[in-house]
Amino acid sequence: MKIKTFWYFTKEASTGLVRNGLMTLTAVITITLALIILGSFYIVVTNVNHFTEMAKGVLEIRVYLKEGADAVSLQNRMLAFDGVKEVKFVSKTEAANWLGKTLGINELRNYLATDNPLPDMINIKLEDNVELKELTARLESLPGIDEVEYGKDFVESMLLVIQVIWIIGISLIAIVGLVVLYIIVNTIRLTVFARRKEIEIMKLVGATDWFIRWPFMLEGIMLGLSGAILATILISKGYHLLIAYVKELAPFIPLLGEHMINSGLFWLVTLVGLAFGAIGSLMSIKKFLKV
Amino acid sequence: MIQFQGVTKIYNNGVTALQNINIEIEKGEFAFLVGPSGAGKSTFMKLIIRKEFPTSGQVLVGHKNIAKMKAGEVSLLRRNVGFIFQDFKLLPHKTVFENVSFALEVIEASKREINRQVPAVLELVGLKDKANIFPSELSGGEQQRVSLARAIVNRPHLLLADEPTGNLDPETSWGLMDLLLEINKRGTTVIMSTHNKNIVDKLRRRVIALDGGRMVRDEQKGGYGFED
């Protein structure tokens, strides 16, 4: 593309935006709002993921052994599994001592010392990125294992929460996407309509379709980009305030730092803004190119 | 240069615009396309620049089948065909100069070419002095000459004129005809559709007559032949 042509495109696109002043403003505001919804969703997902990962790190799996199982070789095999960080053998005597001490009942202590019904146990500390279900299944398939226990309820409810968030998020994005597309298509259509005679003549004298499309594409891209920049600024300001607020009121909630969010947020919002800007303008001009 | 081979055009709404048209127009010819309104004259022209596709049969322009052209080839085709209309189709917020240079700008011609070609073609149509005024300040005949300047500014091989004198008084019409004949003399093929009996009868050029979508006559040095 010649530089002169590029300037021509930019000039045409800006003219279109200025001429539709109020509509342009409305479009930018709507797109900004829509992208803020998208960006906030991104922050929620990132934080929930982060929280789940963290929770997994604190989690332990307890593996109860059958009577007479070979604890040493089992420990070695477990260490080789993906996601296993540390293993610790807890003998049934240790378990009984701990239990007796914790409960503080002497009769129980004596009883456990003579006739111990507790099993031997291996405690497993997990890596952060562990696949719990898979690991549990592998552990259960080892010989001499009686039962594998982990914070199942907690993990499963977390997984459910994540699933629900995703479903809400995807529907949200779909709705937001349609709204943004609708706004952009209609804004650009105003320009296209104002220029339909020019477009007709351009087609007749042999301008290529892309030459005709570019100014409108740029116009859509400028709309999307303005919305994206505004949305990014507003969300990161908002998140900044939220972090400060949470630190004050509920310091135990582990929110991700801004620096962990900002670049992902920026790219997501910008790319979505750009993509919808471009697609929207292509859609509005399509009909007018069939000449 | 242009060949219609068994061309039929039926629009989506069921209207048959052209039926089994066979014709050949040679390079450098000047041909009138005559017939009542709705005879298929406009469709005939639209097929040549591939604004429409034939329903059956083939339209060849410069030995190329227009139905098989890619988007890029259609653009190239149209750069070689100038078009003028009854309603001029000028852009009201552009000056005479800009209206003509627009046709070169959108095919990415260089500034040098624009500055050379536009004044030359404005001189040819006799509007050199009015380059910087807007179409609304011009008479109908002048506007049509601007539109003609725009059509020929990138030196097309073919000029299509769709009832170019339809909105002009007889005297102005003859002024335009002189220009079209001049352009034809310089080697451009001209096809002009018209209801102007007077012009067709006086000039005695090739006449292709359409009626109800059928070709009813094709004579060299013909007359208008329809009752007005």
Coordinates of C-alpha atoms in Angstrom, one line a residue:
Chain A
M1 CA 0.0 0.0 0.0
K2 CA 1.3 3.4 -0.9
I3 CA 1.8 5.9 1.9
K4 CA -0.3 8.4 0.1
T5 CA -3.1 5.8 0.0
F6 CA -2.7 5.2 3.7
W7 CA -3.1 8.9 4.4
Y8 CA -6.1 9.0 2.2
F9 CA -7.7 6.1 4.1
T10 CA -7.0 7.7 7.5
K11 CA -8.4 11.0 6.4
E12 CA -11.5 9.4 5.1
A13 CA -12.0 7.4 8.3
S14 CA -11.5 10.4 10.5
T15 CA -13.9 12.5 8.4
G16 CA -16.5 9.7 8.9
L17 CA -16.1 9.7 12.6
V18 CA -16.2 13.4 13.0
R19 CA -19.2 13.8 10.7
N20 CA -21.2 11.3 12.8
G21 CA -20.1 13.0 16.1
L22 CA -22.9 12.0 18.4
M23 CA -23.2 8.5 17.1
T24 CA -19.4 8.1 17.3
L25 CA -19.5 9.2 21.0
T26 CA -22.4 6.8 21.7
A27 CA -20.6 4.0 20.0
V28 CA -17.3 4.6 21.9
I29 CA -19.1 4.7 25.2
T30 CA -21.1 1.5 24.6
I31 CA -18.0 -0.3 23.4
T32 CA -16.1 0.9 26.4
L33 CA -18.9 -0.4 28.7
A34 CA -19.1 -3.7 26.9
L35 CA -15.3 -4.2 27.1
I36 CA -15.3 -3.2 30.8
I37 CA -17.7 -6.1 31.4
L38 CA -15.4 -8.4 29.4
G39 CA -12.3 -7.1 31.2
S40 CA -13.9 -7.5 34.7
F41 CA -14.8 -11.1 33.8
Y42 CA -11.2 -11.7 32.8
I43 CA -10.1 -10.4 36.2
V44 CA -12.6 -12.7 38.0
V45 CA -11.5 -15.7 36.1
T46 CA -7.8 -15.0 36.6
N47 CA -8.3 -14.6 40.3
V48 CA -10.4 -17.6 40.8
N49 CA -7.9 -19.7 38.8
H50 CA -5.1 -18.3 40.9
F51 CA -7.0 -19.0 44.1
T52 CA -7.7 -22.6 43.1
E53 CA -4.1 -23.2 42.1
M54 CA -3.1 -21.9 45.5
A55 CA -5.6 -24.0 47.3
K56 CA -4.3 -27.1 45.5
G57 CA -0.8 -26.3 46.8
V58 CA -1.9 -26.4 50.4
L59 CA -3.9 -29.6 49.8
E60 CA -2.7 -32.9 50.8
I61 CA -3.7 -36.4 49.7
R62 CA -3.9 -39.0 52.4
V63 CA -3.3 -42.5 51.2
Y64 CA -4.3 -45.2 53.7
L65 CA -2.4 -48.5 53.3
K66 CA -3.6 -52.0 53.8
E67 CA -2.2 -54.1 56.6
G68 CA 1.3 -55.3 55.6
A69 CA 1.8 -53.1 52.5
D70 CA 5.3 -52.2 51.5
A71 CA 5.4 -48.5 52.5
V72 CA 8.9 -47.8 51.3
S73 CA 8.5 -49.0 47.7
L74 CA 5.1 -47.4 47.6
Q75 CA 6.6 -44.0 48.6
N76 CA 9.2 -44.3 45.8
R77 CA 6.6 -45.1 43.2
M78 CA 4.4 -42.2 44.3
L79 CA 7.3 -39.8 44.1
A80 CA 7.6 -40.6 40.5
F81 CA 4.0 -39.5 39.7
D82 CA 3.3 -36.1 38.1
G83 CA 2.1 -33.6 40.6
V84 CA 3.6 -35.2 43.7
K85 CA 6.0 -32.9 45.6
E86 CA 6.7 -34.7 48.8
V87 CA 5.6 -37.9 50.5
K88 CA 5.7 -38.6 54.2
F89 CA 5.0 -41.9 55.8
V90 CA 2.9 -41.8 59.0
S91 CA 2.9 -45.2 60.8
K92 CA -0.1 -46.3 62.7
T93 CA 1.7 -45.9 66.0
E94 CA 2.5 -42.3 65.2
A95 CA -1.1 -41.8 64.1
A96 CA -2.3 -43.3 67.4
N97 CA 0.0 -41.1 69.5
W98 CA -1.2 -38.0 67.6
L99 CA -4.8 -38.9 68.0
G100 CA -4.5 -39.8 71.7
K101 CA -2.6 -36.6 72.4
T102 CA -5.0 -34.4 70.5
L103 CA -8.0 -35.9 72.1
G104 CA -6.3 -36.1 75.5
I105 CA -8.2 -39.2 76.7
N106 CA -5.9 -41.5 78.6
E107 CA -8.0 -44.6 78.2
L108 CA -8.0 -44.2 74.5
R109 CA -4.3 -43.8 74.5
N110 CA -3.8 -47.0 76.4
Y111 CA -6.3 -48.8 74.2
L112 CA -4.6 -47.6 71.0
A113 CA -1.2 -48.6 72.3
T114 CA -2.3 -52.2 72.8
D115 CA -4.8 -52.7 70.0
N116 CA -4.3 -50.2 67.2
P117 CA -7.1 -50.2 64.6
L118 CA -5.6 -47.3 62.6
P119 CA -4.0 -48.0 59.3
D120 CA -0.6 -46.9 58.1
M121 CA -0.7 -43.8 56.0
I122 CA 1.3 -41.9 53.4
N123 CA 0.8 -38.1 53.3
I124 CA 1.4 -36.5 49.9
K125 CA 2.1 -32.9 49.3
L126 CA 1.1 -31.7 45.9
E127 CA 2.6 -29.6 43.1
D128 CA 0.7 -26.4 42.1
N129 CA -0.4 -27.7 38.7
V130 CA -1.6 -31.1 39.8
E131 CA -4.4 -32.9 38.0
L132 CA -6.2 -34.2 41.1
K133 CA -8.6 -36.7 39.6
E134 CA -5.9 -38.3 37.4
L135 CA -3.4 -38.5 40.3
T136 CA -6.0 -40.0 42.6
A137 CA -6.9 -42.7 40.1
R138 CA -3.2 -43.6 39.7
L139 CA -2.7 -43.8 43.4
E140 CA -5.8 -46.0 43.8
S141 CA -4.4 -48.4 41.3
L142 CA -1.2 -49.1 43.3
P143 CA -1.1 -52.4 45.2
G144 CA -1.6 -52.3 49.0
I145 CA -3.8 -49.2 48.9
D146 CA -6.9 -49.2 51.0
E147 CA -8.2 -45.7 50.4
V148 CA -7.2 -42.4 48.9
E149 CA -8.6 -39.3 50.6
Y150 CA -8.3 -35.6 49.7
G151 CA -10.2 -32.4 50.2
K152 CA -12.7 -33.7 47.7
D153 CA -15.7 -31.6 48.7
F154 CA -13.6 -28.4 48.6
V155 CA -12.0 -29.2 45.3
E156 CA -15.2 -30.3 43.7
S157 CA -17.1 -27.2 44.8
M158 CA -14.3 -25.0 43.5
L159 CA -14.4 -26.8 40.2
L160 CA -18.2 -26.3 40.1
V161 CA -17.7 -22.6 40.9
I162 CA -15.2 -22.3 38.1
Q163 CA -17.6 -24.0 35.7
V164 CA -20.4 -21.7 36.6
I165 CA -18.2 -18.7 36.2
W166 CA -17.2 -19.9 32.7
I167 CA -20.8 -20.5 31.6
I168 CA -21.8 -17.0 32.8
G169 CA -18.7 -15.5 31.3
I170 CA -19.2 -17.1 27.9
S171 CA -22.8 -16.0 27.7
L172 CA -21.8 -12.6 28.8
I173 CA -19.2 -12.4 26.1
A174 CA -21.6 -13.5 23.5
I175 CA -24.2 -10.9 24.5
V176 CA -21.6 -8.2 24.9
G177 CA -20.1 -9.2 21.5
L178 CA -23.4 -8.9 19.8
V179 CA -24.1 -5.5 21.3
V180 CA -20.7 -4.2 20.3
L181 CA -21.1 -5.6 16.8
Y182 CA -24.6 -4.1 16.4
I183 CA -23.4 -0.7 17.5
I184 CA -20.4 -0.7 15.2
V185 CA -22.3 -2.0 12.3
N186 CA -24.8 0.8 12.7
T187 CA -22.3 3.6 13.2
I188 CA -20.3 2.6 10.2
R189 CA -23.4 2.1 8.2
L190 CA -24.2 5.8 8.6
T191 CA -20.9 6.7 6.9
V192 CA -21.3 4.0 4.3
F193 CA -24.8 5.4 3.6
A194 CA -23.5 9.0 3.4
R195 CA -20.9 7.7 0.9
R196 CA -23.0 5.3 -1.1
K197 CA -22.7 7.5 -4.3
E198 CA -18.9 7.6 -3.9
I199 CA -18.8 3.9 -3.4
E200 CA -20.8 3.3 -6.5
I201 CA -18.6 5.6 -8.6
M202 CA -15.5 4.0 -7.1
K203 CA -16.8 0.6 -8.1
L204 CA -17.6 1.9 -11.6
V205 CA -14.2 3.4 -12.3
G206 CA -12.5 0.2 -11.1
A207 CA -11.3 0.8 -7.5
T208 CA -10.6 -2.5 -5.9
D209 CA -12.9 -3.7 -3.2
W210 CA -10.2 -3.4 -0.6
F211 CA -9.4 0.1 -1.6
I212 CA -13.1 0.9 -0.9
R213 CA -13.2 -1.1 2.3
W214 CA -10.1 0.2 4.1
P215 CA -11.4 3.6 5.2
F216 CA -14.5 2.0 6.7
M217 CA -12.4 -0.8 8.3
L218 CA -10.1 1.9 9.8
E219 CA -13.2 3.7 11.1
G220 CA -14.4 0.6 12.8
I221 CA -10.9 -0.2 14.1
M222 CA -10.6 3.3 15.5
L223 CA -14.0 2.9 17.3
G224 CA -12.9 -0.4 18.7
L225 CA -9.5 0.8 19.7
S226 CA -10.8 3.9 21.5
G227 CA -13.3 1.8 23.4
A228 CA -10.5 -0.7 24.3
I229 CA -8.1 2.0 25.6
L230 CA -10.8 3.7 27.7
A231 CA -11.9 0.3 29.0
T232 CA -8.4 -0.8 29.9
I233 CA -7.7 2.5 31.8
L234 CA -10.9 2.3 33.7
I235 CA -10.6 -1.3 34.6
S236 CA -7.1 -1.1 35.8
K237 CA -7.9 2.0 37.9
G238 CA -10.9 0.2 39.3
Y239 CA -8.9 -2.9 40.1
H240 CA -6.2 -0.7 41.8
L241 CA -8.9 0.7 44.1
L242 CA -10.4 -2.8 44.7
I243 CA -7.0 -4.2 45.8
A244 CA -6.5 -1.3 48.2
Y245 CA -10.0 -1.8 49.6
V246 CA -9.7 -5.6 50.0
K247 CA -6.3 -5.2 51.7
E248 CA -7.9 -3.0 54.2
L249 CA -11.1 -4.9 54.9
A250 CA -10.4 -8.5 54.1
P251 CA -6.6 -9.1 53.8
F252 CA -7.1 -12.9 53.8
I253 CA -8.5 -12.7 50.3
P254 CA -5.5 -13.3 48.0
L255 CA -6.1 -11.0 45.1
L256 CA -3.6 -11.0 42.2
G257 CA -1.4 -7.9 41.9
E258 CA -2.1 -5.4 39.2
H259 CA 1.1 -6.3 37.3
M260 CA -0.2 -9.8 37.0
I261 CA -3.4 -8.6 35.4
N262 CA -2.6 -5.6 33.3
S263 CA -0.9 -7.0 30.2
G264 CA -3.3 -9.9 29.7
L265 CA -6.2 -7.5 30.3
F266 CA -4.8 -5.0 27.8
W267 CA -4.3 -7.6 25.1
L268 CA -7.7 -9.3 25.6
V269 CA -9.7 -6.1 25.5
T270 CA -7.7 -4.5 22.7
L271 CA -7.9 -7.5 20.4
V272 CA -11.6 -8.0 21.0
G273 CA -12.2 -4.3 20.4
L274 CA -10.1 -4.4 17.2
A275 CA -11.7 -7.6 15.9
F276 CA -15.2 -6.5 16.5
G277 CA -14.4 -3.1 15.0
A278 CA -13.0 -4.7 11.8
I279 CA -15.7 -7.4 11.5
G280 CA -18.5 -4.8 12.2
S281 CA -17.3 -2.5 9.4
L282 CA -16.9 -5.3 6.9
M283 CA -20.5 -6.3 7.7
S284 CA -21.8 -2.8 7.1
I285 CA -20.2 -2.3 3.8
K286 CA -20.7 -5.8 2.3
K287 CA -24.1 -4.9 0.7
F288 CA -22.7 -1.8 -0.9
L289 CA -19.9 -3.5 -2.6
K290 CA -22.2 -5.7 -4.7
V291 CA -22.3 -3.2 -7.5
Chain B
M1 CA -14.1 -6.4 -28.5
I2 CA -17.5 -7.3 -27.1
Q3 CA -19.4 -10.5 -27.8
F4 CA -22.8 -11.6 -26.6
Q5 CA -23.3 -15.4 -27.2
G6 CA -26.9 -16.5 -26.6
V7 CA -27.2 -14.2 -23.6
T8 CA -30.4 -14.4 -21.5
K9 CA -30.8 -12.4 -18.4
I10 CA -33.7 -13.1 -16.0
Y11 CA -33.7 -11.0 -12.8
N12 CA -34.4 -12.6 -9.4
N13 CA -37.9 -11.0 -9.4
G14 CA -38.7 -13.0 -12.5
V15 CA -38.4 -10.2 -15.1
T16 CA -36.8 -11.3 -18.3
A17 CA -34.6 -8.4 -19.4
L18 CA -32.7 -10.0 -22.3
Q19 CA -33.5 -13.1 -24.4
N20 CA -31.0 -15.0 -26.4
I21 CA -28.9 -12.0 -27.6
N22 CA -26.1 -12.7 -30.1
I23 CA -24.0 -9.8 -31.2
E24 CA -20.5 -8.7 -31.7
I25 CA -19.2 -5.1 -31.5
E26 CA -15.7 -4.4 -32.9
K27 CA -13.0 -2.2 -31.6
G28 CA -13.4 1.4 -32.7
E29 CA -17.1 1.1 -33.5
F30 CA -19.8 3.7 -32.6
A31 CA -23.1 1.9 -31.9
F32 CA -26.5 3.1 -30.8
L33 CA -28.6 1.0 -28.6
V34 CA -32.3 1.9 -29.1
G35 CA -35.6 0.6 -27.9
P36 CA -38.5 1.5 -25.6
S37 CA -38.1 1.7 -21.9
G38 CA -37.7 -1.7 -20.4
A39 CA -36.4 -3.1 -23.6
G40 CA -33.2 -4.3 -21.9
K41 CA -30.7 -1.5 -22.9
S42 CA -29.5 -0.8 -19.3
T43 CA -29.1 -4.5 -18.6
F44 CA -27.1 -4.9 -21.8
M45 CA -24.6 -2.3 -20.5
K46 CA -24.6 -3.6 -17.0
L47 CA -23.5 -7.0 -18.3
I48 CA -20.6 -5.5 -20.1
I49 CA -19.1 -4.1 -16.9
R50 CA -20.3 -7.1 -15.0
K51 CA -22.6 -5.2 -12.8
E52 CA -24.9 -8.1 -13.5
F53 CA -24.2 -11.8 -14.5
P54 CA -26.0 -13.4 -17.5
T55 CA -28.5 -16.1 -16.5
S56 CA -27.4 -18.1 -19.5
G57 CA -25.1 -17.6 -22.4
Q58 CA -21.7 -15.8 -22.4
V59 CA -20.6 -12.2 -22.4
L60 CA -17.0 -11.8 -23.6
V61 CA -15.2 -8.5 -23.2
G62 CA -11.7 -8.5 -24.9
H63 CA -12.1 -12.3 -25.3
K64 CA -12.6 -12.7 -21.5
N65 CA -15.7 -14.3 -20.1
I66 CA -17.0 -11.8 -17.6
A67 CA -18.8 -14.5 -15.5
K68 CA -15.4 -16.1 -14.8
M69 CA -13.6 -13.0 -13.8
K70 CA -12.2 -12.7 -10.3
A71 CA -12.8 -9.5 -8.2
G72 CA -9.4 -8.1 -9.2
E73 CA -10.1 -8.7 -12.9
V74 CA -13.4 -6.9 -12.7
S75 CA -11.7 -3.9 -11.3
L76 CA -9.2 -4.0 -14.2
L77 CA -12.0 -4.4 -16.7
R78 CA -13.8 -1.4 -15.3
R79 CA -10.6 0.7 -15.5
N80 CA -10.8 0.1 -19.2
V81 CA -14.5 1.1 -19.5
G82 CA -15.8 4.6 -19.1
F83 CA -19.4 5.1 -18.1
I84 CA -21.7 8.1 -18.3
F85 CA -25.3 8.3 -17.1
Q86 CA -28.5 10.2 -17.7
D87 CA -28.3 11.6 -14.2
F88 CA -24.5 12.4 -14.4
K89 CA -23.7 10.9 -10.9
L90 CA -21.3 13.6 -9.9
L91 CA -20.3 14.1 -6.3
P92 CA -21.8 17.4 -5.1
H93 CA -19.3 18.3 -2.5
K94 CA -16.3 17.9 -4.8
T95 CA -15.2 20.5 -7.4
V96 CA -15.2 19.7 -11.1
F97 CA -11.4 19.0 -10.9
E98 CA -11.9 16.7 -7.8
N99 CA -14.8 14.9 -9.5
V100 CA -12.5 14.0 -12.4
S101 CA -9.4 13.3 -10.4
F102 CA -11.4 11.1 -8.0
A103 CA -11.5 8.5 -10.8
L104 CA -7.7 8.5 -10.9
E105 CA -7.2 8.7 -7.1
V106 CA -9.2 5.6 -6.3
I107 CA -7.1 3.5 -8.7
E108 CA -4.0 4.9 -7.0
A109 CA -2.7 6.9 -9.9
S110 CA 0.3 9.1 -9.2
K111 CA 0.0 12.8 -8.4
R112 CA 2.0 13.5 -11.6
E113 CA -0.4 11.6 -13.8
I114 CA -3.4 13.3 -12.1
N115 CA -1.9 16.7 -12.7
R116 CA -1.3 15.9 -16.3
Q117 CA -4.4 14.0 -17.2
V118 CA -7.1 16.0 -15.5
P119 CA -6.4 19.4 -17.0
A120 CA -6.0 17.8 -20.5
V121 CA -9.3 16.1 -20.3
L122 CA -11.1 19.2 -18.9
E123 CA -9.7 21.1 -21.8
L124 CA -11.1 18.5 -24.2
V125 CA -14.6 18.9 -22.8
G126 CA -14.3 22.7 -22.7
L127 CA -14.4 23.1 -18.9
K128 CA -10.9 24.1 -18.2
D129 CA -12.0 27.5 -16.7
K130 CA -14.6 25.9 -14.5
A131 CA -12.2 23.4 -12.8
N132 CA -12.7 24.8 -9.3
I133 CA -16.4 25.2 -9.0
F134 CA -19.0 22.8 -7.8
P135 CA -21.4 20.8 -10.0
S136 CA -24.4 22.6 -8.6
E137 CA -23.1 25.8 -10.2
L138 CA -23.0 24.2 -13.7
S139 CA -25.7 23.7 -16.3
G140 CA -26.9 20.2 -17.2
G141 CA -24.8 20.1 -20.3
E142 CA -21.8 21.1 -18.4
Q143 CA -22.4 18.6 -15.7
Q144 CA -22.7 15.8 -18.3
R145 CA -19.4 17.0 -19.8
V146 CA -17.7 16.7 -16.3
S147 CA -19.1 13.2 -16.1
L148 CA -17.7 12.5 -19.6
A149 CA -14.3 13.9 -18.5
R150 CA -14.4 11.5 -15.5
A151 CA -15.3 8.6 -17.7
I152 CA -12.4 9.1 -20.2
V153 CA -9.7 10.5 -17.9
N154 CA -7.9 7.2 -17.6
R155 CA -8.2 6.6 -21.3
P156 CA -10.5 3.6 -21.5
H157 CA -10.9 1.5 -24.6
L158 CA -14.6 1.5 -24.3
L159 CA -17.1 4.2 -23.4
L160 CA -20.6 3.2 -22.4
A161 CA -23.2 6.1 -22.4
D162 CA -26.6 5.3 -20.8
E163 CA -29.0 7.8 -22.3
P164 CA -26.5 10.6 -21.8
T165 CA -28.7 13.2 -23.5
G166 CA -31.8 12.2 -21.6
N167 CA -31.7 15.3 -19.4
L168 CA -30.3 17.7 -21.9
D169 CA -31.9 20.2 -24.4
P170 CA -31.4 19.5 -28.1
E171 CA -28.6 22.0 -28.6
T172 CA -26.6 20.9 -25.5
S173 CA -27.2 17.3 -26.7
W174 CA -25.5 18.0 -30.0
G175 CA -22.6 19.5 -28.1
L176 CA -22.2 16.3 -26.2
M177 CA -22.5 14.2 -29.3
D178 CA -19.7 16.1 -30.9
L179 CA -17.5 15.2 -28.0
L180 CA -18.5 11.5 -28.1
L181 CA -17.8 11.4 -31.9
E182 CA -14.4 13.1 -31.2
I183 CA -13.5 10.5 -28.6
N184 CA -14.6 7.7 -30.9
K185 CA -12.4 9.2 -33.7
R186 CA -9.5 8.9 -31.3
G187 CA -10.0 5.2 -31.1
T188 CA -12.4 4.6 -28.2
T189 CA -15.3 2.2 -28.9
V190 CA -18.6 3.9 -27.9
I191 CA -21.9 2.3 -27.1
M192 CA -24.7 4.7 -26.5
S193 CA -28.2 3.9 -25.5
T194 CA -30.7 6.6 -26.4
H195 CA -34.3 7.6 -27.0
N196 CA -33.1 10.5 -29.1
K197 CA -34.6 9.8 -32.6
N198 CA -33.2 13.0 -34.0
I199 CA -29.6 12.2 -33.1
V200 CA -29.7 8.5 -34.3
D201 CA -31.4 9.4 -37.6
K202 CA -28.9 12.2 -38.4
L203 CA -25.7 10.4 -37.5
R204 CA -26.4 7.2 -39.3
R205 CA -24.3 4.8 -37.3
R206 CA -24.7 1.2 -36.3
V207 CA -28.1 0.8 -34.6
I208 CA -28.9 -2.2 -32.4
A209 CA -32.6 -2.2 -31.5
L210 CA -34.0 -4.1 -28.5
D211 CA -37.7 -4.7 -27.8
G212 CA -39.0 -6.7 -24.9
G213 CA -35.5 -8.2 -24.3
R214 CA -35.1 -9.4 -27.9
M215 CA -32.8 -8.0 -30.5
V216 CA -35.2 -6.9 -33.3
R217 CA -32.7 -5.1 -35.6
D218 CA -29.0 -4.6 -36.1
E219 CA -28.0 -2.4 -39.1
Q220 CA -25.0 -0.5 -40.1
K221 CA -25.9 3.2 -40.7
G222 CA -29.4 2.6 -39.3
G223 CA -32.1 4.9 -38.2
Y224 CA -34.0 5.1 -34.9
G225 CA -37.0 3.2 -36.3
F226 CA -39.4 3.3 -33.4
E227 CA -42.4 5.6 -33.1
D228 CA -41.7 8.2 -30.4

